[in-house]
Amino acid sequence: MGEEYDQYSSWFRERRRIPLSIFFKDVRHVFKLDKLGLEIARIAFPAALALTADPIASLVDTAFVGQIGSVELAAVGVSIALFNQVSRIAIFPLVSVTTSFVAEEDTVGSVCPEAQEYEYLEMGSTKDSESKELLPRNDGESASMSGSPDHSFDTAKCEHERRHIPSASSALVIGGILGLIQAVFLIFGAKPLLNFMGVSSDSPMLKPAQQYLTLRSLGAPAVLLSLAMQGVFRGFKDTKTPLYATVAGDVTNIILDPIFMFVFRLGVSGAAIAHVISQYLISVILLRRLMEQVNLLPPSIKHLQFSRFLKNGFLLLMRVIAVTFCVTLSASLAARQGPTSMAAFQVCLQVWLATSLLADGLAVAGQAILASAFAKNDHNKVTATASRVLQLGLVLGLVLAVFLGVGLQFGARLFTNDINVLNLISIGIPFVAATQPLNALAFVFDGVNFGASDFAYSAFSMVLVAIVSIVCLLILSSSYGFIGLWVALTIYMSLRTFAGLYR
């Protein structure tokens, strides 16, 4: 992270005098399908589709379970929430770190394996972004190490099909271990965890919830492995392969659901089994494809760079906990205001969060392209990419603001017919719509920071934002109720956006 971080900081210090200029750089080309525009679109669109494929499959899953009964539907809902919450703590840091590291190493890997092996021997695995110095300069001259002749690293592409990407191997090992830990944790702790979630021992939800959670936990290793591999492919700027694998798995899940649930009469257990099978299918597809492109056996264990992964992963773990706590606290405060307030808040919150998946596609594109550009010391592309994805993010946020501001007024009835809940939703709609530009920019700024491997700033700034936001949530919700919650969440997203802009 060292040299890359220094380059990133110095690059922005030069522009701090006119920090808003990045939004207007070549703004007339924001929709232009030039080389950069096509590269962003090629990464962002499949990434956004892949991110939305799983929620759609989960909605279909929920529809099938709902045919069994309301108790089973509620039980599965609690189990899914618990599983996703535990998974998120490991998934986000692992995927984000993997994408940046793989993008850097893939750029360095444009030289032949002999050069990479020389790098391993001379520089050691403790070097991070310094390895980018092996790359040719923008003027076509090859950068060389001290005391090494320039011709040591020819820029000719390797004839070998497989690449040497140590971070890919590291991601798989760490993902597999975390998946096993998660599976053991959820299987043996299912009952107390469900009790903690509010499913008491005498609740009719406990048995189906425990069955579903226990069986679905068997797929945790596949979930972590598949997402680790998605991080690898994102680092390669390939978001189509994860999309195809995800769609294949989700379609399999949708087909198997009614077979296991109704034909074999397995109920909620059948839904869990179908989901587990689909996750392992996704992992097999991704692993097979990855093995065709990457040599997953590094020269030695030291090249796996576990310390680098763990250090930066821990920083992002802090960030995930801060984000999760803010959102969870807001839901908890809404629940304390009563079922009507909670129902309205839940509808608004889910719409508010779901639209972020579209901005995440741009964030993934920005992260992958920026990590590669920083590795090449190509600061012109860094500037152009950061400007373009931020401009596209702002446009996306404005479009979503208009769409939700108008559409949610009518679409709210799809969620409930309760007049009191609908009245509260109408109060929340202006906040949901108005914060869309802030949300989009905040997520794209995250992609910019991750692309520069600036994980430390992302983590510590988010912790500070969370502290201020938590204070605002507690004060405003107690004073102004439902409106106070959304004012506090607007402050929360404003602070996240400002933190990204300031950097």
PDB file of C-alpha atoms in Angstrom, residues 15-253:
ATOM      1  CA  ARG A  15      -5.560  19.342  -6.964  1.00  0.00           C
ATOM      2  CA  ARG A  16      -6.758  20.306  -3.498  1.00  0.00           C
ATOM      3  CA  ARG A  17      -6.820  23.962  -4.492  1.00  0.00           C
ATOM      4  CA  ILE A  18      -9.691  23.188  -6.900  1.00  0.00           C
ATOM      5  CA  PRO A  19     -11.263  20.023  -5.436  1.00  0.00           C
ATOM      6  CA  LEU A  20     -14.538  20.344  -7.363  1.00  0.00           C
ATOM      7  CA  SER A  21     -12.764  20.537 -10.716  1.00  0.00           C
ATOM      8  CA  ILE A  22     -12.794  16.758 -10.981  1.00  0.00           C
ATOM      9  CA  PHE A  23     -16.580  16.884 -11.477  1.00  0.00           C
ATOM     10  CA  PHE A  24     -16.242  19.166 -14.499  1.00  0.00           C
ATOM     11  CA  LYS A  25     -13.187  17.723 -16.225  1.00  0.00           C
ATOM     12  CA  ASP A  26     -14.271  16.810 -19.782  1.00  0.00           C
ATOM     13  CA  VAL A  27     -17.869  16.774 -18.562  1.00  0.00           C
ATOM     14  CA  ARG A  28     -19.129  17.011 -22.143  1.00  0.00           C
ATOM     15  CA  HIS A  29     -17.751  13.507 -22.679  1.00  0.00           C
ATOM     16  CA  VAL A  30     -19.604  11.962 -19.739  1.00  0.00           C
ATOM     17  CA  PHE A  31     -21.725   9.732 -22.014  1.00  0.00           C
ATOM     18  CA  LYS A  32     -19.143   9.369 -24.758  1.00  0.00           C
ATOM     19  CA  LEU A  33     -18.412   5.750 -25.652  1.00  0.00           C
ATOM     20  CA  ASP A  34     -14.707   6.321 -26.193  1.00  0.00           C
ATOM     21  CA  LYS A  35     -12.088   3.843 -25.006  1.00  0.00           C
ATOM     22  CA  LEU A  36     -12.540   4.817 -21.350  1.00  0.00           C
ATOM     23  CA  GLY A  37     -16.325   4.969 -21.606  1.00  0.00           C
ATOM     24  CA  LEU A  38     -16.489   1.504 -23.128  1.00  0.00           C
ATOM     25  CA  GLU A  39     -14.127   0.130 -20.485  1.00  0.00           C
ATOM     26  CA  ILE A  40     -16.301   1.513 -17.679  1.00  0.00           C
ATOM     27  CA  ALA A  41     -19.483   0.216 -19.318  1.00  0.00           C
ATOM     28  CA  ARG A  42     -17.939  -3.211 -19.941  1.00  0.00           C
ATOM     29  CA  ILE A  43     -17.175  -3.541 -16.229  1.00  0.00           C
ATOM     30  CA  ALA A  44     -20.063  -1.640 -14.622  1.00  0.00           C
ATOM     31  CA  PHE A  45     -23.081  -3.116 -16.429  1.00  0.00           C
ATOM     32  CA  PRO A  46     -22.318  -6.813 -15.828  1.00  0.00           C
ATOM     33  CA  ALA A  47     -21.284  -5.999 -12.231  1.00  0.00           C
ATOM     34  CA  ALA A  48     -24.593  -4.220 -11.568  1.00  0.00           C
ATOM     35  CA  LEU A  49     -26.553  -7.079 -13.155  1.00  0.00           C
ATOM     36  CA  ALA A  50     -24.655  -9.662 -11.091  1.00  0.00           C
ATOM     37  CA  LEU A  51     -25.326  -7.679  -7.915  1.00  0.00           C
ATOM     38  CA  THR A  52     -29.062  -7.541  -8.655  1.00  0.00           C
ATOM     39  CA  ALA A  53     -29.382 -11.184  -9.775  1.00  0.00           C
ATOM     40  CA  ASP A  54     -29.124 -12.608  -6.266  1.00  0.00           C
ATOM     41  CA  PRO A  55     -31.721 -10.290  -4.669  1.00  0.00           C
ATOM     42  CA  ILE A  56     -34.128 -11.181  -7.481  1.00  0.00           C
ATOM     43  CA  ALA A  57     -33.549 -14.888  -6.868  1.00  0.00           C
ATOM     44  CA  SER A  58     -34.111 -14.295  -3.143  1.00  0.00           C
ATOM     45  CA  LEU A  59     -37.448 -12.625  -3.911  1.00  0.00           C
ATOM     46  CA  VAL A  60     -38.494 -15.688  -5.923  1.00  0.00           C
ATOM     47  CA  ASP A  61     -37.268 -17.865  -3.054  1.00  0.00           C
ATOM     48  CA  THR A  62     -39.406 -15.851  -0.664  1.00  0.00           C
ATOM     49  CA  ALA A  63     -42.445 -16.192  -2.915  1.00  0.00           C
ATOM     50  CA  PHE A  64     -42.142 -20.007  -2.900  1.00  0.00           C
ATOM     51  CA  VAL A  65     -41.703 -20.145   0.879  1.00  0.00           C
ATOM     52  CA  GLY A  66     -44.701 -17.854   1.282  1.00  0.00           C
ATOM     53  CA  GLN A  67     -46.854 -20.534  -0.335  1.00  0.00           C
ATOM     54  CA  ILE A  68     -46.167 -22.811   2.672  1.00  0.00           C
ATOM     55  CA  GLY A  69     -47.324 -20.398   5.352  1.00  0.00           C
ATOM     56  CA  SER A  70     -46.711 -17.097   7.109  1.00  0.00           C
ATOM     57  CA  VAL A  71     -44.830 -18.747   9.996  1.00  0.00           C
ATOM     58  CA  GLU A  72     -42.367 -20.377   7.602  1.00  0.00           C
ATOM     59  CA  LEU A  73     -42.010 -17.124   5.667  1.00  0.00           C
ATOM     60  CA  ALA A  74     -41.159 -15.200   8.831  1.00  0.00           C
ATOM     61  CA  ALA A  75     -38.783 -17.944   9.988  1.00  0.00           C
ATOM     62  CA  VAL A  76     -36.876 -17.994   6.706  1.00  0.00           C
ATOM     63  CA  GLY A  77     -36.749 -14.183   6.714  1.00  0.00           C
ATOM     64  CA  VAL A  78     -35.051 -14.127  10.117  1.00  0.00           C
ATOM     65  CA  SER A  79     -32.620 -16.892   9.092  1.00  0.00           C
ATOM     66  CA  ILE A  80     -31.658 -15.141   5.853  1.00  0.00           C
ATOM     67  CA  ALA A  81     -31.118 -11.841   7.692  1.00  0.00           C
ATOM     68  CA  LEU A  82     -28.864 -13.577  10.220  1.00  0.00           C
ATOM     69  CA  PHE A  83     -26.911 -15.476   7.558  1.00  0.00           C
ATOM     70  CA  ASN A  84     -26.403 -12.358   5.434  1.00  0.00           C
ATOM     71  CA  GLN A  85     -25.347 -10.265   8.402  1.00  0.00           C
ATOM     72  CA  VAL A  86     -22.638 -12.744   9.424  1.00  0.00           C
ATOM     73  CA  SER A  87     -21.541 -13.190   5.798  1.00  0.00           C
ATOM     74  CA  ARG A  88     -21.280  -9.470   5.130  1.00  0.00           C
ATOM     75  CA  ILE A  89     -18.682  -9.014   7.851  1.00  0.00           C
ATOM     76  CA  ALA A  90     -16.298 -11.299   5.941  1.00  0.00           C
ATOM     77  CA  ILE A  91     -17.447 -10.773   2.349  1.00  0.00           C
ATOM     78  CA  PHE A  92     -17.015  -7.026   1.902  1.00  0.00           C
ATOM     79  CA  PRO A  93     -13.407  -6.761   3.146  1.00  0.00           C
ATOM     80  CA  LEU A  94     -12.368  -9.911   1.265  1.00  0.00           C
ATOM     81  CA  VAL A  95     -13.872  -8.889  -2.094  1.00  0.00           C
ATOM     82  CA  SER A  96     -12.709  -5.258  -1.930  1.00  0.00           C
ATOM     83  CA  VAL A  97      -9.128  -6.092  -0.967  1.00  0.00           C
ATOM     84  CA  THR A  98      -8.926  -8.887  -3.532  1.00  0.00           C
ATOM     85  CA  THR A  99     -10.099  -6.660  -6.394  1.00  0.00           C
ATOM     86  CA  SER A 100      -7.447  -4.010  -5.738  1.00  0.00           C
ATOM     87  CA  PHE A 101      -4.570  -6.421  -5.152  1.00  0.00           C
ATOM     88  CA  VAL A 102      -5.371  -8.567  -8.184  1.00  0.00           C
ATOM     89  CA  ALA A 103      -5.683  -5.503 -10.435  1.00  0.00           C
ATOM     90  CA  GLU A 104      -2.229  -4.351  -9.316  1.00  0.00           C
ATOM     91  CA  GLU A 105      -0.614  -7.752  -9.734  1.00  0.00           C
ATOM     92  CA  ASP A 106      -2.300  -8.384 -13.073  1.00  0.00           C
ATOM     93  CA  THR A 107      -0.827  -5.126 -14.350  1.00  0.00           C
ATOM     94  CA  VAL A 108       2.625  -6.145 -13.141  1.00  0.00           C
ATOM     95  CA  GLY A 109       1.968  -9.551 -14.675  1.00  0.00           C
ATOM     96  CA  SER A 110       2.048  -8.032 -18.155  1.00  0.00           C
ATOM     97  CA  VAL A 111       5.730  -8.920 -18.115  1.00  0.00           C
ATOM     98  CA  CYS A 112       6.794 -12.564 -18.423  1.00  0.00           C
ATOM     99  CA  PRO A 113       6.810 -14.963 -15.462  1.00  0.00           C
ATOM    100  CA  GLU A 114      10.602 -14.847 -15.417  1.00  0.00           C
ATOM    101  CA  ALA A 115      10.403 -11.162 -14.520  1.00  0.00           C
ATOM    102  CA  GLN A 116       7.831 -11.894 -11.851  1.00  0.00           C
ATOM    103  CA  GLU A 117      10.032 -14.606 -10.386  1.00  0.00           C
ATOM    104  CA  TYR A 118      12.927 -12.152 -10.355  1.00  0.00           C
ATOM    105  CA  GLU A 119      10.678  -9.725  -8.517  1.00  0.00           C
ATOM    106  CA  TYR A 120       9.870 -12.388  -5.923  1.00  0.00           C
ATOM    107  CA  LEU A 121      13.519 -13.189  -5.357  1.00  0.00           C
ATOM    108  CA  GLU A 122      14.864  -9.643  -5.294  1.00  0.00           C
ATOM    109  CA  MET A 123      12.028  -7.743  -3.656  1.00  0.00           C
ATOM    110  CA  GLY A 124      10.379 -10.349  -1.485  1.00  0.00           C
ATOM    111  CA  SER A 125       6.690 -10.821  -0.917  1.00  0.00           C
ATOM    112  CA  THR A 126       6.505  -7.975   1.576  1.00  0.00           C
ATOM    113  CA  LYS A 127       6.434  -5.402  -1.202  1.00  0.00           C
ATOM    114  CA  ASP A 128       3.050  -4.168  -2.201  1.00  0.00           C
ATOM    115  CA  SER A 129       2.547  -1.513  -4.790  1.00  0.00           C
ATOM    116  CA  GLU A 130       6.287  -1.037  -5.293  1.00  0.00           C
ATOM    117  CA  SER A 131       6.144  -3.878  -7.790  1.00  0.00           C
ATOM    118  CA  LYS A 132       4.485  -1.543 -10.252  1.00  0.00           C
ATOM    119  CA  GLU A 133       7.914  -0.013 -10.861  1.00  0.00           C
ATOM    120  CA  LEU A 134       8.620  -3.018 -13.051  1.00  0.00           C
ATOM    121  CA  LEU A 135       6.205  -1.611 -15.606  1.00  0.00           C
ATOM    122  CA  PRO A 136       7.101   0.527 -18.607  1.00  0.00           C
ATOM    123  CA  ARG A 137       6.790   4.261 -18.102  1.00  0.00           C
ATOM    124  CA  ASN A 138       4.328   6.311 -20.044  1.00  0.00           C
ATOM    125  CA  ASP A 139       7.111   7.474 -22.310  1.00  0.00           C
ATOM    126  CA  GLY A 140       7.734   3.901 -23.330  1.00  0.00           C
ATOM    127  CA  GLU A 141      10.882   3.453 -21.298  1.00  0.00           C
ATOM    128  CA  SER A 142      11.008   0.499 -18.991  1.00  0.00           C
ATOM    129  CA  ALA A 143      11.328   1.253 -15.301  1.00  0.00           C
ATOM    130  CA  SER A 144      14.091  -0.698 -13.712  1.00  0.00           C
ATOM    131  CA  MET A 145      15.197  -1.579 -10.263  1.00  0.00           C
ATOM    132  CA  SER A 146      18.296  -0.123  -8.777  1.00  0.00           C
ATOM    133  CA  GLY A 147      21.312  -1.783 -10.333  1.00  0.00           C
ATOM    134  CA  SER A 148      19.231  -3.713 -12.879  1.00  0.00           C
ATOM    135  CA  PRO A 149      19.594  -3.184 -16.609  1.00  0.00           C
ATOM    136  CA  ASP A 150      16.533  -1.826 -18.407  1.00  0.00           C
ATOM    137  CA  HIS A 151      16.315  -4.836 -20.690  1.00  0.00           C
ATOM    138  CA  SER A 152      15.748  -7.128 -17.726  1.00  0.00           C
ATOM    139  CA  PHE A 153      12.035  -6.554 -18.023  1.00  0.00           C
ATOM    140  CA  ASP A 154      10.921  -6.666 -21.599  1.00  0.00           C
ATOM    141  CA  THR A 155       7.366  -5.505 -22.187  1.00  0.00           C
ATOM    142  CA  ALA A 156       6.547  -8.369 -24.508  1.00  0.00           C
ATOM    143  CA  LYS A 157       3.430 -10.257 -23.450  1.00  0.00           C
ATOM    144  CA  CYS A 158       3.836 -13.700 -22.037  1.00  0.00           C
ATOM    145  CA  GLU A 159       3.140 -16.615 -24.284  1.00  0.00           C
ATOM    146  CA  HIS A 160       1.860 -18.668 -21.375  1.00  0.00           C
ATOM    147  CA  GLU A 161      -1.881 -18.599 -20.924  1.00  0.00           C
ATOM    148  CA  ARG A 162      -1.865 -18.788 -17.136  1.00  0.00           C
ATOM    149  CA  ARG A 163      -0.878 -15.797 -15.079  1.00  0.00           C
ATOM    150  CA  HIS A 164       0.932 -15.718 -11.750  1.00  0.00           C
ATOM    151  CA  ILE A 165      -1.373 -13.787  -9.383  1.00  0.00           C
ATOM    152  CA  PRO A 166      -0.465 -14.548  -5.733  1.00  0.00           C
ATOM    153  CA  SER A 167      -3.440 -12.555  -4.428  1.00  0.00           C
ATOM    154  CA  ALA A 168      -5.829 -14.899  -6.238  1.00  0.00           C
ATOM    155  CA  SER A 169      -4.441 -17.868  -4.308  1.00  0.00           C
ATOM    156  CA  SER A 170      -4.511 -15.869  -1.069  1.00  0.00           C
ATOM    157  CA  ALA A 171      -8.151 -14.900  -1.611  1.00  0.00           C
ATOM    158  CA  LEU A 172      -9.197 -18.524  -2.174  1.00  0.00           C
ATOM    159  CA  VAL A 173      -7.390 -19.787   0.922  1.00  0.00           C
ATOM    160  CA  ILE A 174      -8.763 -17.007   3.142  1.00  0.00           C
ATOM    161  CA  GLY A 175     -12.261 -17.319   1.637  1.00  0.00           C
ATOM    162  CA  GLY A 176     -12.311 -21.070   2.215  1.00  0.00           C
ATOM    163  CA  ILE A 177     -11.153 -20.746   5.827  1.00  0.00           C
ATOM    164  CA  LEU A 178     -13.638 -17.971   6.603  1.00  0.00           C
ATOM    165  CA  GLY A 179     -16.418 -19.990   4.969  1.00  0.00           C
ATOM    166  CA  LEU A 180     -15.688 -23.024   7.141  1.00  0.00           C
ATOM    167  CA  ILE A 181     -15.550 -20.873  10.281  1.00  0.00           C
ATOM    168  CA  GLN A 182     -18.868 -19.256   9.378  1.00  0.00           C
ATOM    169  CA  ALA A 183     -20.493 -22.640   8.713  1.00  0.00           C
ATOM    170  CA  VAL A 184     -19.375 -24.082  12.066  1.00  0.00           C
ATOM    171  CA  PHE A 185     -20.374 -20.885  13.902  1.00  0.00           C
ATOM    172  CA  LEU A 186     -23.890 -20.786  12.443  1.00  0.00           C
ATOM    173  CA  ILE A 187     -24.593 -24.530  12.629  1.00  0.00           C
ATOM    174  CA  PHE A 188     -23.637 -24.928  16.281  1.00  0.00           C
ATOM    175  CA  GLY A 189     -24.897 -21.502  17.326  1.00  0.00           C
ATOM    176  CA  ALA A 190     -28.156 -21.537  15.353  1.00  0.00           C
ATOM    177  CA  LYS A 191     -30.536 -21.699  18.309  1.00  0.00           C
ATOM    178  CA  PRO A 192     -28.901 -19.066  20.578  1.00  0.00           C
ATOM    179  CA  LEU A 193     -28.376 -16.770  17.595  1.00  0.00           C
ATOM    180  CA  LEU A 194     -32.034 -17.058  16.608  1.00  0.00           C
ATOM    181  CA  ASN A 195     -33.020 -16.411  20.232  1.00  0.00           C
ATOM    182  CA  PHE A 196     -30.882 -13.266  20.088  1.00  0.00           C
ATOM    183  CA  MET A 197     -32.739 -12.240  16.907  1.00  0.00           C
ATOM    184  CA  GLY A 198     -36.025 -12.432  18.811  1.00  0.00           C
ATOM    185  CA  VAL A 199     -37.136 -15.992  17.997  1.00  0.00           C
ATOM    186  CA  SER A 200     -37.873 -17.380  21.459  1.00  0.00           C
ATOM    187  CA  SER A 201     -37.672 -21.066  22.411  1.00  0.00           C
ATOM    188  CA  ASP A 202     -41.465 -21.413  22.456  1.00  0.00           C
ATOM    189  CA  SER A 203     -41.966 -19.602  19.150  1.00  0.00           C
ATOM    190  CA  PRO A 204     -43.460 -21.620  16.253  1.00  0.00           C
ATOM    191  CA  MET A 205     -40.797 -19.989  14.048  1.00  0.00           C
ATOM    192  CA  LEU A 206     -37.870 -21.577  15.900  1.00  0.00           C
ATOM    193  CA  LYS A 207     -37.968 -25.048  14.344  1.00  0.00           C
ATOM    194  CA  PRO A 208     -38.272 -24.009  10.659  1.00  0.00           C
ATOM    195  CA  ALA A 209     -35.814 -21.146  11.201  1.00  0.00           C
ATOM    196  CA  GLN A 210     -33.245 -23.469  12.769  1.00  0.00           C
ATOM    197  CA  GLN A 211     -33.706 -26.054  10.002  1.00  0.00           C
ATOM    198  CA  TYR A 212     -33.253 -23.477   7.264  1.00  0.00           C
ATOM    199  CA  LEU A 213     -30.279 -21.739   8.901  1.00  0.00           C
ATOM    200  CA  THR A 214     -28.449 -25.003   9.663  1.00  0.00           C
ATOM    201  CA  LEU A 215     -28.808 -26.343   6.132  1.00  0.00           C
ATOM    202  CA  ARG A 216     -28.056 -23.062   4.419  1.00  0.00           C
ATOM    203  CA  SER A 217     -24.922 -22.677   6.539  1.00  0.00           C
ATOM    204  CA  LEU A 218     -23.495 -25.722   4.771  1.00  0.00           C
ATOM    205  CA  GLY A 219     -23.160 -23.484   1.740  1.00  0.00           C
ATOM    206  CA  ALA A 220     -21.119 -20.816   3.568  1.00  0.00           C
ATOM    207  CA  PRO A 221     -17.746 -22.073   2.217  1.00  0.00           C
ATOM    208  CA  ALA A 222     -19.138 -21.907  -1.319  1.00  0.00           C
ATOM    209  CA  VAL A 223     -20.505 -18.398  -0.745  1.00  0.00           C
ATOM    210  CA  LEU A 224     -17.180 -17.051   0.536  1.00  0.00           C
ATOM    211  CA  LEU A 225     -15.172 -18.846  -2.153  1.00  0.00           C
ATOM    212  CA  SER A 226     -17.409 -17.660  -4.983  1.00  0.00           C
ATOM    213  CA  LEU A 227     -17.296 -14.060  -3.772  1.00  0.00           C
ATOM    214  CA  ALA A 228     -13.521 -14.215  -3.354  1.00  0.00           C
ATOM    215  CA  MET A 229     -13.279 -15.403  -6.951  1.00  0.00           C
ATOM    216  CA  GLN A 230     -15.632 -12.629  -8.042  1.00  0.00           C
ATOM    217  CA  GLY A 231     -13.152 -10.212  -6.473  1.00  0.00           C
ATOM    218  CA  VAL A 232     -10.392 -11.828  -8.537  1.00  0.00           C
ATOM    219  CA  PHE A 233     -12.335 -11.494 -11.785  1.00  0.00           C
ATOM    220  CA  ARG A 234     -13.197  -7.886 -10.974  1.00  0.00           C
ATOM    221  CA  GLY A 235      -9.465  -7.276 -10.582  1.00  0.00           C
ATOM    222  CA  PHE A 236      -9.084  -8.653 -14.122  1.00  0.00           C
ATOM    223  CA  LYS A 237     -11.819  -6.176 -15.180  1.00  0.00           C
ATOM    224  CA  ASP A 238     -13.930  -9.195 -16.069  1.00  0.00           C
ATOM    225  CA  THR A 239     -17.426  -8.879 -14.623  1.00  0.00           C
ATOM    226  CA  LYS A 240     -19.100 -10.989 -17.303  1.00  0.00           C
ATOM    227  CA  THR A 241     -17.812 -14.319 -15.961  1.00  0.00           C
ATOM    228  CA  PRO A 242     -19.221 -13.695 -12.442  1.00  0.00           C
ATOM    229  CA  LEU A 243     -22.495 -12.574 -14.050  1.00  0.00           C
ATOM    230  CA  TYR A 244     -22.834 -15.787 -16.096  1.00  0.00           C
ATOM    231  CA  ALA A 245     -21.957 -17.948 -13.080  1.00  0.00           C
ATOM    232  CA  THR A 246     -24.367 -16.071 -10.794  1.00  0.00           C
ATOM    233  CA  VAL A 247     -27.237 -16.280 -13.284  1.00  0.00           C
ATOM    234  CA  ALA A 248     -26.587 -20.026 -13.812  1.00  0.00           C
ATOM    235  CA  GLY A 249     -26.641 -20.617 -10.064  1.00  0.00           C
ATOM    236  CA  ASP A 250     -29.724 -18.484  -9.430  1.00  0.00           C
ATOM    237  CA  VAL A 251     -31.679 -20.107 -12.273  1.00  0.00           C
ATOM    238  CA  THR A 252     -30.755 -23.514 -10.822  1.00  0.00           C
ATOM    239  CA  ASN A 253     -31.969 -22.336  -7.425  1.00  0.00           C
TER     240      ASN A 253
END
